[in-house]
Amino acid sequence: MKILITMAGRGSRFREVGVSRPKHEIEVRGEPMFDWAMRSLEAFFDEEFVFVAQAEHSPTAFIDAATTRLGIGSYNVVILDEYTAGQASTAMAAADSIGSDSAVAIYNIDTYIEEGALTPDVIEGDGFIPTFSASGTRWSFVETTSSGEATAVSEKEKISNEATVGFYYFDRWAHFVDAYRERADSVEGEYGETYVAPLYNHLIERGGRVTTYELDPEDVHVLGTPTDLERFDGTFDPMDQT
């Protein structure tokens, strides 16, 4: 399995409040946000990681040090010279690093799932989406059968109470690529960027089995906005992040 980490965004919401450092370097409870996000995947550290990052952030030395610190042994870094249309497009930029038959899990850099809550042994199906019960409409949502198989995935439309945590598994990279080629333009047209979650609808409509796994909401810590960080770290001050 390849673990594909998308960390090539602008971090606009942090820039708006005066944070100048790259999002993955923002200090949270005394450690970089990168470290918190990667600890979510501690049970996957024996897999090969692929980090997709922006050249302007000069990420290579940071990633080298962080992976050594965390114990991630096998990885490579894909450097982008331009911003993409969204997370799915950023993932596609790593295509040369992933074989078509390789399983892949795409994950973000701004969610911390407590260690041990998410493990490889719960993954099954052509696709797999861990979820948690969430209020509000800021999330991607999954509608499921009584047995937990996904029947539809939406973006910012609350079709259920089960929100995604930003971990998106495909048992073959080719499934993701096919969904991206068929749906990315329509997803971007509808939502303004290429989100990964709605791409699962392509797989589902073609008979793919997409399973879910419900996490305890207490184990899921979203770190994507300044408000989220203030909730997680009561001492967080954007002015300390220049």
Tab-separated table of N, CA and C in Angstrom, residues 44-175:
chain	number	residue	atom	x	y	z
A	44	PHE	N	0.475	2.491	10.119
A	44	PHE	CA	0.814	2.327	8.702
A	44	PHE	C	2.274	2.669	8.410
A	45	PHE	N	3.070	2.896	9.435
A	45	PHE	CA	4.431	3.392	9.210
A	45	PHE	C	5.336	2.417	8.467
A	46	ASP	N	4.939	1.147	8.351
A	46	ASP	CA	5.734	0.191	7.581
A	46	ASP	C	5.451	0.281	6.083
A	47	GLU	N	4.425	1.042	5.712
A	47	GLU	CA	4.094	1.219	4.298
A	47	GLU	C	4.964	2.319	3.689
A	48	GLU	N	4.937	2.429	2.373
A	48	GLU	CA	5.690	3.485	1.697
A	48	GLU	C	4.843	4.749	1.601
A	49	PHE	N	5.392	5.859	2.043
A	49	PHE	CA	4.699	7.142	2.013
A	49	PHE	C	5.143	7.955	0.796
A	50	VAL	N	4.207	8.703	0.243
A	50	VAL	CA	4.500	9.652	-0.836
A	50	VAL	C	3.952	11.003	-0.398
A	51	PHE	N	4.830	11.973	-0.239
A	51	PHE	CA	4.431	13.316	0.183
A	51	PHE	C	4.416	14.237	-1.036
A	52	VAL	N	3.299	14.920	-1.256
A	52	VAL	CA	3.192	15.871	-2.363
A	52	VAL	C	3.151	17.269	-1.767
A	53	ALA	N	4.168	18.073	-2.075
A	53	ALA	CA	4.341	19.370	-1.417
A	53	ALA	C	4.715	20.447	-2.431
A	54	GLN	N	4.636	21.705	-1.976
A	54	GLN	CA	4.935	22.858	-2.822
A	54	GLN	C	6.413	23.237	-2.776
A	55	ALA	N	6.975	23.519	-3.931
A	55	ALA	CA	8.378	23.932	-4.000
A	55	ALA	C	8.632	25.188	-3.179
A	56	GLU	N	7.696	26.124	-3.182
A	56	GLU	CA	7.923	27.389	-2.484
A	56	GLU	C	8.040	27.218	-0.974
A	57	HIS	N	7.605	26.061	-0.464
A	57	HIS	CA	7.722	25.790	0.972
A	57	HIS	C	9.050	25.127	1.330
A	58	SER	N	9.880	24.835	0.332
A	58	SER	CA	11.172	24.157	0.559
A	58	SER	C	11.002	22.992	1.534
A	59	PRO	N	10.167	22.007	1.169
A	59	PRO	CA	9.733	21.008	2.149
A	59	PRO	C	10.675	19.842	2.398
A	60	THR	N	11.650	19.615	1.530
A	60	THR	CA	12.394	18.360	1.592
A	60	THR	C	13.131	18.166	2.910
A	61	ALA	N	13.859	19.171	3.365
A	61	ALA	CA	14.605	19.041	4.618
A	61	ALA	C	13.656	18.837	5.793
A	62	PHE	N	12.530	19.558	5.784
A	62	PHE	CA	11.546	19.392	6.858
A	62	PHE	C	11.016	17.961	6.878
A	63	ILE	N	10.635	17.437	5.709
A	63	ILE	CA	10.084	16.087	5.644
A	63	ILE	C	11.131	15.054	6.034
A	64	ASP	N	12.365	15.226	5.585
A	64	ASP	CA	13.436	14.294	5.961
A	64	ASP	C	13.584	14.219	7.478
A	65	ALA	N	13.602	15.374	8.126
A	65	ALA	CA	13.768	15.405	9.581
A	65	ALA	C	12.553	14.824	10.287
A	66	ALA	N	11.360	15.161	9.793
A	66	ALA	CA	10.137	14.711	10.458
A	66	ALA	C	9.941	13.206	10.330
A	67	THR	N	10.204	12.647	9.163
A	67	THR	CA	10.035	11.209	8.996
A	67	THR	C	11.031	10.437	9.857
A	68	THR	N	12.239	10.953	9.986
A	68	THR	CA	13.221	10.333	10.883
A	68	THR	C	12.741	10.398	12.320
A	69	ARG	N	12.241	11.536	12.716
A	69	ARG	CA	11.755	11.751	14.078
A	69	ARG	C	10.582	10.821	14.407
A	70	LEU	N	9.709	10.614	13.437
A	70	LEU	CA	8.495	9.841	13.670
A	70	LEU	C	8.687	8.344	13.452
A	71	GLY	N	9.683	7.966	12.658
A	71	GLY	CA	9.909	6.555	12.390
A	71	GLY	C	9.286	6.059	11.099
A	72	ILE	N	9.059	6.970	10.152
A	72	ILE	CA	8.584	6.586	8.820
A	72	ILE	C	9.823	6.279	7.979
A	73	GLY	N	9.993	5.015	7.603
A	73	GLY	CA	11.252	4.615	6.994
A	73	GLY	C	11.317	4.750	5.490
A	74	SER	N	10.216	4.489	4.800
A	74	SER	CA	10.220	4.472	3.339
A	74	SER	C	9.305	5.564	2.803
A	75	TYR	N	9.868	6.471	2.019
A	75	TYR	CA	9.053	7.571	1.498
A	75	TYR	C	9.753	8.232	0.326
A	76	ASN	N	8.978	8.971	-0.439
A	76	ASN	CA	9.570	9.890	-1.395
A	76	ASN	C	8.735	11.159	-1.434
A	77	VAL	N	9.314	12.204	-1.983
A	77	VAL	CA	8.686	13.520	-1.987
A	77	VAL	C	8.481	13.966	-3.428
A	78	VAL	N	7.250	14.337	-3.745
A	78	VAL	CA	6.919	14.894	-5.056
A	78	VAL	C	6.758	16.399	-4.879
A	79	ILE	N	7.528	17.167	-5.620
A	79	ILE	CA	7.522	18.624	-5.485
A	79	ILE	C	6.732	19.253	-6.629
A	80	LEU	N	5.797	20.126	-6.280
A	80	LEU	CA	5.000	20.844	-7.275
A	80	LEU	C	5.470	22.290	-7.382
A	81	ASP	N	5.477	22.794	-8.588
A	81	ASP	CA	5.861	24.189	-8.816
A	81	ASP	C	4.662	25.126	-8.869
A	82	GLU	N	3.463	24.553	-8.937
A	82	GLU	CA	2.246	25.351	-9.002
A	82	GLU	C	1.197	24.751	-8.084
A	83	TYR	N	0.214	25.573	-7.709
A	83	TYR	CA	-0.911	25.077	-6.931
A	83	TYR	C	-1.872	24.330	-7.848
A	84	THR	N	-2.552	23.349	-7.300
A	84	THR	CA	-3.487	22.543	-8.085
A	84	THR	C	-4.922	22.998	-7.827
A	85	ALA	N	-5.856	22.319	-8.488
A	85	ALA	CA	-7.276	22.658	-8.354
A	85	ALA	C	-7.903	22.066	-7.098
A	86	GLY	N	-7.139	21.297	-6.321
A	86	GLY	CA	-7.691	20.705	-5.110
A	86	GLY	C	-6.968	19.434	-4.723
A	87	GLN	N	-7.435	18.795	-3.639
A	87	GLN	CA	-6.738	17.625	-3.104
A	87	GLN	C	-6.647	16.488	-4.115
A	88	ALA	N	-7.724	16.237	-4.842
A	88	ALA	CA	-7.686	15.139	-5.809
A	88	ALA	C	-6.659	15.405	-6.901
A	89	SER	N	-6.562	16.649	-7.343
A	89	SER	CA	-5.571	17.006	-8.363
A	89	SER	C	-4.158	16.891	-7.808
A	90	THR	N	-3.989	17.251	-6.548
A	90	THR	CA	-2.685	17.091	-5.905
A	90	THR	C	-2.302	15.617	-5.844
A	91	ALA	N	-3.265	14.759	-5.503
A	91	ALA	CA	-2.997	13.323	-5.477
A	91	ALA	C	-2.590	12.818	-6.857
A	92	MET	N	-3.262	13.283	-7.891
A	92	MET	CA	-2.939	12.852	-9.252
A	92	MET	C	-1.518	13.230	-9.652
A	93	ALA	N	-1.005	14.287	-9.060
A	93	ALA	CA	0.357	14.730	-9.379
A	93	ALA	C	1.403	13.699	-8.971
A	94	ALA	N	1.009	12.743	-8.128
A	94	ALA	CA	1.935	11.696	-7.685
A	94	ALA	C	1.840	10.442	-8.537
A	95	ALA	N	1.150	10.514	-9.666
A	95	ALA	CA	0.871	9.322	-10.470
A	95	ALA	C	2.126	8.544	-10.856
A	96	ASP	N	3.216	9.234	-11.126
A	96	ASP	CA	4.441	8.540	-11.537
A	96	ASP	C	5.068	7.730	-10.405
A	97	SER	N	4.613	7.966	-9.173
A	97	SER	CA	5.177	7.268	-8.016
A	97	SER	C	4.336	6.080	-7.581
A	98	ILE	N	3.215	5.828	-8.285
A	98	ILE	CA	2.272	4.804	-7.839
A	98	ILE	C	1.881	3.919	-9.014
A	99	GLY	N	2.045	2.615	-8.861
A	99	GLY	CA	1.636	1.678	-9.900
A	99	GLY	C	0.131	1.531	-9.954
A	100	SER	N	-0.412	1.226	-11.123
A	100	SER	CA	-1.868	1.188	-11.294
A	100	SER	C	-2.540	0.136	-10.429
A	101	ASP	N	-1.835	-0.941	-10.088
A	101	ASP	CA	-2.424	-1.996	-9.268
A	101	ASP	C	-2.140	-1.833	-7.778
A	102	SER	N	-1.423	-0.790	-7.415
A	102	SER	CA	-1.082	-0.572	-6.010
A	102	SER	C	-2.276	-0.024	-5.242
A	103	ALA	N	-2.496	-0.538	-4.047
A	103	ALA	CA	-3.484	0.070	-3.155
A	103	ALA	C	-2.936	1.404	-2.671
A	104	VAL	N	-3.832	2.360	-2.454
A	104	VAL	CA	-3.388	3.688	-2.034
A	104	VAL	C	-4.369	4.271	-1.032
A	105	ALA	N	-3.820	4.935	-0.033
A	105	ALA	CA	-4.629	5.683	0.931
A	105	ALA	C	-4.194	7.133	0.861
A	106	ILE	N	-5.137	8.022	0.591
A	106	ILE	CA	-4.874	9.455	0.497
A	106	ILE	C	-5.262	10.093	1.824
A	107	TYR	N	-4.374	10.919	2.361
A	107	TYR	CA	-4.652	11.547	3.654
A	107	TYR	C	-4.176	12.984	3.627
A	108	ASN	N	-4.806	13.792	4.465
A	108	ASN	CA	-4.475	15.218	4.528
A	108	ASN	C	-3.432	15.501	5.609
A	109	ILE	N	-3.166	16.764	5.820
A	109	ILE	CA	-2.133	17.165	6.774
A	109	ILE	C	-2.722	17.918	7.961
A	110	ASP	N	-4.068	17.967	8.044
A	110	ASP	CA	-4.673	18.789	9.092
A	110	ASP	C	-5.757	18.073	9.892
A	111	THR	N	-5.600	16.756	10.045
A	111	THR	CA	-6.476	15.985	10.931
A	111	THR	C	-5.614	15.058	11.774
A	112	TYR	N	-5.896	15.030	13.070
A	112	TYR	CA	-5.196	14.116	13.977
A	112	TYR	C	-6.195	13.099	14.494
A	113	ILE	N	-5.958	11.830	14.172
A	113	ILE	CA	-6.736	10.716	14.703
A	113	ILE	C	-5.865	10.039	15.748
A	114	GLU	N	-6.357	9.894	16.939
A	114	GLU	CA	-5.518	9.379	18.019
A	114	GLU	C	-4.932	8.017	17.658
A	115	GLU	N	-3.684	7.836	18.074
A	115	GLU	CA	-2.926	6.647	17.718
A	115	GLU	C	-3.692	5.371	18.068
A	116	GLY	N	-3.701	4.429	17.126
A	116	GLY	CA	-4.347	3.144	17.339
A	116	GLY	C	-5.807	3.100	16.960
A	117	ALA	N	-6.420	4.250	16.711
A	117	ALA	CA	-7.847	4.267	16.369
A	117	ALA	C	-8.092	3.776	14.945
A	118	LEU	N	-7.127	4.012	14.064
A	118	LEU	CA	-7.248	3.606	12.662
A	118	LEU	C	-6.100	2.670	12.321
A	119	THR	N	-6.425	1.443	11.926
A	119	THR	CA	-5.409	0.426	11.654
A	119	THR	C	-5.712	-0.279	10.329
A	120	PRO	N	-4.696	-0.857	9.691
A	120	PRO	CA	-4.914	-1.499	8.388
A	120	PRO	C	-5.908	-2.648	8.416
A	121	ASP	N	-6.055	-3.319	9.552
A	121	ASP	CA	-6.895	-4.509	9.582
A	121	ASP	C	-8.381	-4.222	9.413
A	122	VAL	N	-8.809	-2.970	9.520
A	122	VAL	CA	-10.235	-2.652	9.344
A	122	VAL	C	-10.553	-2.286	7.894
A	123	ILE	N	-9.537	-2.226	7.046
A	123	ILE	CA	-9.741	-1.844	5.648
A	123	ILE	C	-10.228	-3.039	4.838
A	124	GLU	N	-11.286	-2.834	4.073
A	124	GLU	CA	-11.771	-3.856	3.152
A	124	GLU	C	-12.538	-3.191	2.015
A	125	GLY	N	-12.737	-3.945	0.934
A	125	GLY	CA	-13.507	-3.445	-0.189
A	125	GLY	C	-12.649	-2.816	-1.273
A	126	ASP	N	-13.324	-2.366	-2.330
A	126	ASP	CA	-12.652	-1.655	-3.415
A	126	ASP	C	-12.271	-0.249	-2.982
A	127	GLY	N	-13.024	0.269	-2.036
A	127	GLY	CA	-12.731	1.555	-1.423
A	127	GLY	C	-13.084	1.482	0.047
A	128	PHE	N	-12.509	2.379	0.833
A	128	PHE	CA	-12.727	2.353	2.283
A	128	PHE	C	-12.647	3.775	2.806
A	129	ILE	N	-13.655	4.154	3.641
A	129	ILE	CA	-13.719	5.512	4.176
A	129	ILE	C	-14.019	5.461	5.674
A	130	PRO	N	-13.067	5.785	6.538
A	130	PRO	CA	-13.390	5.921	7.960
A	130	PRO	C	-14.194	7.196	8.182
A	131	THR	N	-15.130	7.128	9.118
A	131	THR	CA	-16.020	8.254	9.376
A	131	THR	C	-16.128	8.524	10.869
A	132	PHE	N	-16.749	9.648	11.198
A	132	PHE	CA	-17.115	9.944	12.582
A	132	PHE	C	-18.400	10.750	12.563
A	133	SER	N	-19.152	10.671	13.637
A	133	SER	CA	-20.409	11.406	13.733
A	133	SER	C	-20.107	12.876	13.970
A	134	ALA	N	-20.628	13.746	13.087
A	134	ALA	CA	-20.289	15.168	13.159
A	134	ALA	C	-21.519	16.027	12.918
A	135	SER	N	-21.553	17.163	13.596
A	135	SER	CA	-22.619	18.136	13.383
A	135	SER	C	-22.159	19.161	12.352
A	136	GLY	N	-23.092	19.957	11.853
A	136	GLY	CA	-22.741	20.976	10.874
A	136	GLY	C	-22.636	20.413	9.471
A	137	THR	N	-22.282	21.280	8.527
A	137	THR	CA	-22.253	20.883	7.118
A	137	THR	C	-20.896	21.123	6.455
A	138	ARG	N	-19.858	21.330	7.237
A	138	ARG	CA	-18.544	21.656	6.659
A	138	ARG	C	-17.802	20.442	6.122
A	139	TRP	N	-18.369	19.265	6.287
A	139	TRP	CA	-17.658	18.021	6.020
A	139	TRP	C	-18.044	17.394	4.686
A	140	SER	N	-17.369	16.306	4.367
A	140	SER	CA	-17.842	15.350	3.364
A	140	SER	C	-18.635	14.296	4.127
A	141	PHE	N	-19.738	13.830	3.560
A	141	PHE	CA	-20.620	12.894	4.252
A	141	PHE	C	-20.813	11.621	3.438
A	142	VAL	N	-21.052	10.517	4.175
A	142	VAL	CA	-21.252	9.218	3.542
A	142	VAL	C	-22.602	8.654	3.961
A	143	GLU	N	-23.389	8.263	2.984
A	143	GLU	CA	-24.641	7.551	3.230
A	143	GLU	C	-24.348	6.066	3.091
A	144	THR	N	-24.849	5.259	4.027
A	144	THR	CA	-24.504	3.839	4.036
A	144	THR	C	-25.731	2.949	4.174
A	145	THR	N	-25.531	1.677	3.864
A	145	THR	CA	-26.524	0.658	4.156
A	145	THR	C	-26.436	0.298	5.636
A	146	SER	N	-27.332	-0.568	6.085
A	146	SER	CA	-27.308	-0.993	7.488
A	146	SER	C	-26.033	-1.757	7.828
A	147	SER	N	-25.370	-2.312	6.818
A	147	SER	CA	-24.127	-3.058	7.057
A	147	SER	C	-22.887	-2.185	6.917
A	148	GLY	N	-23.089	-0.884	6.650
A	148	GLY	CA	-21.960	0.038	6.604
A	148	GLY	C	-21.307	0.215	5.255
A	149	GLU	N	-21.938	-0.282	4.192
A	149	GLU	CA	-21.383	-0.060	2.857
A	149	GLU	C	-21.904	1.257	2.295
A	150	ALA	N	-21.017	2.033	1.688
A	150	ALA	CA	-21.383	3.352	1.185
A	150	ALA	C	-22.282	3.236	-0.041
A	151	THR	N	-23.338	4.055	-0.050
A	151	THR	CA	-24.224	4.130	-1.213
A	151	THR	C	-24.109	5.478	-1.917
A	152	ALA	N	-23.606	6.488	-1.219
A	152	ALA	CA	-23.404	7.816	-1.812
A	152	ALA	C	-22.449	8.601	-0.931
A	153	VAL	N	-21.693	9.492	-1.555
A	153	VAL	CA	-20.767	10.367	-0.832
A	153	VAL	C	-21.006	11.789	-1.326
A	154	SER	N	-21.142	12.725	-0.390
A	154	SER	CA	-21.435	14.110	-0.760
A	154	SER	C	-20.397	15.054	-0.168
A	155	GLU	N	-20.344	16.245	-0.705
A	155	GLU	CA	-19.443	17.288	-0.213
A	155	GLU	C	-20.283	18.456	0.285
A	156	LYS	N	-20.172	18.754	1.585
A	156	LYS	CA	-20.878	19.881	2.200
A	156	LYS	C	-22.402	19.747	2.112
A	157	GLU	N	-22.885	18.545	1.858
A	157	GLU	CA	-24.322	18.275	1.848
A	157	GLU	C	-24.572	17.126	2.810
A	158	LYS	N	-25.352	17.380	3.851
A	158	LYS	CA	-25.479	16.419	4.940
A	158	LYS	C	-26.484	15.322	4.599
A	159	ILE	N	-26.018	14.311	3.887
A	159	ILE	CA	-26.875	13.191	3.523
A	159	ILE	C	-26.929	12.144	4.633
A	160	SER	N	-26.102	12.315	5.664
A	160	SER	CA	-26.108	11.452	6.849
A	160	SER	C	-25.385	12.205	7.954
A	161	ASN	N	-25.243	11.565	9.108
A	161	ASN	CA	-24.457	12.158	10.198
A	161	ASN	C	-23.000	11.713	10.164
A	162	GLU	N	-22.665	10.842	9.212
A	162	GLU	CA	-21.323	10.274	9.154
A	162	GLU	C	-20.426	11.102	8.232
A	163	ALA	N	-19.484	11.812	8.837
A	163	ALA	CA	-18.546	12.649	8.086
A	163	ALA	C	-17.232	11.898	7.884
A	164	THR	N	-16.547	12.197	6.811
A	164	THR	CA	-15.249	11.570	6.568
A	164	THR	C	-14.174	12.257	7.406
A	165	VAL	N	-13.090	11.551	7.653
A	165	VAL	CA	-11.972	12.114	8.427
A	165	VAL	C	-10.819	12.549	7.524
A	166	GLY	N	-11.000	12.413	6.211
A	166	GLY	CA	-9.946	12.816	5.282
A	166	GLY	C	-9.010	11.703	4.867
A	167	PHE	N	-9.358	10.459	5.218
A	167	PHE	CA	-8.575	9.276	4.828
A	167	PHE	C	-9.381	8.549	3.759
A	168	TYR	N	-8.805	8.420	2.567
A	168	TYR	CA	-9.536	7.844	1.442
A	168	TYR	C	-8.716	6.720	0.813
A	169	TYR	N	-9.232	5.501	0.932
A	169	TYR	CA	-8.513	4.315	0.460
A	169	TYR	C	-9.148	3.781	-0.826
A	170	PHE	N	-8.299	3.405	-1.764
A	170	PHE	CA	-8.706	2.700	-2.982
A	170	PHE	C	-7.833	1.458	-3.095
A	171	ASP	N	-8.447	0.306	-3.335
A	171	ASP	CA	-7.644	-0.923	-3.349
A	171	ASP	C	-6.761	-1.019	-4.590
A	172	ARG	N	-7.042	-0.195	-5.589
A	172	ARG	CA	-6.168	-0.065	-6.758
A	172	ARG	C	-6.081	1.407	-7.123
A	173	TRP	N	-4.881	1.891	-7.371
A	173	TRP	CA	-4.698	3.271	-7.811
A	173	TRP	C	-5.525	3.541	-9.067
A	174	ALA	N	-5.669	2.519	-9.909
A	174	ALA	CA	-6.433	2.679	-11.148
A	174	ALA	C	-7.877	3.073	-10.878
A	175	HIS	N	-8.451	2.630	-9.752
A	175	HIS	CA	-9.825	3.034	-9.414
A	175	HIS	C	-9.894	4.542	-9.188
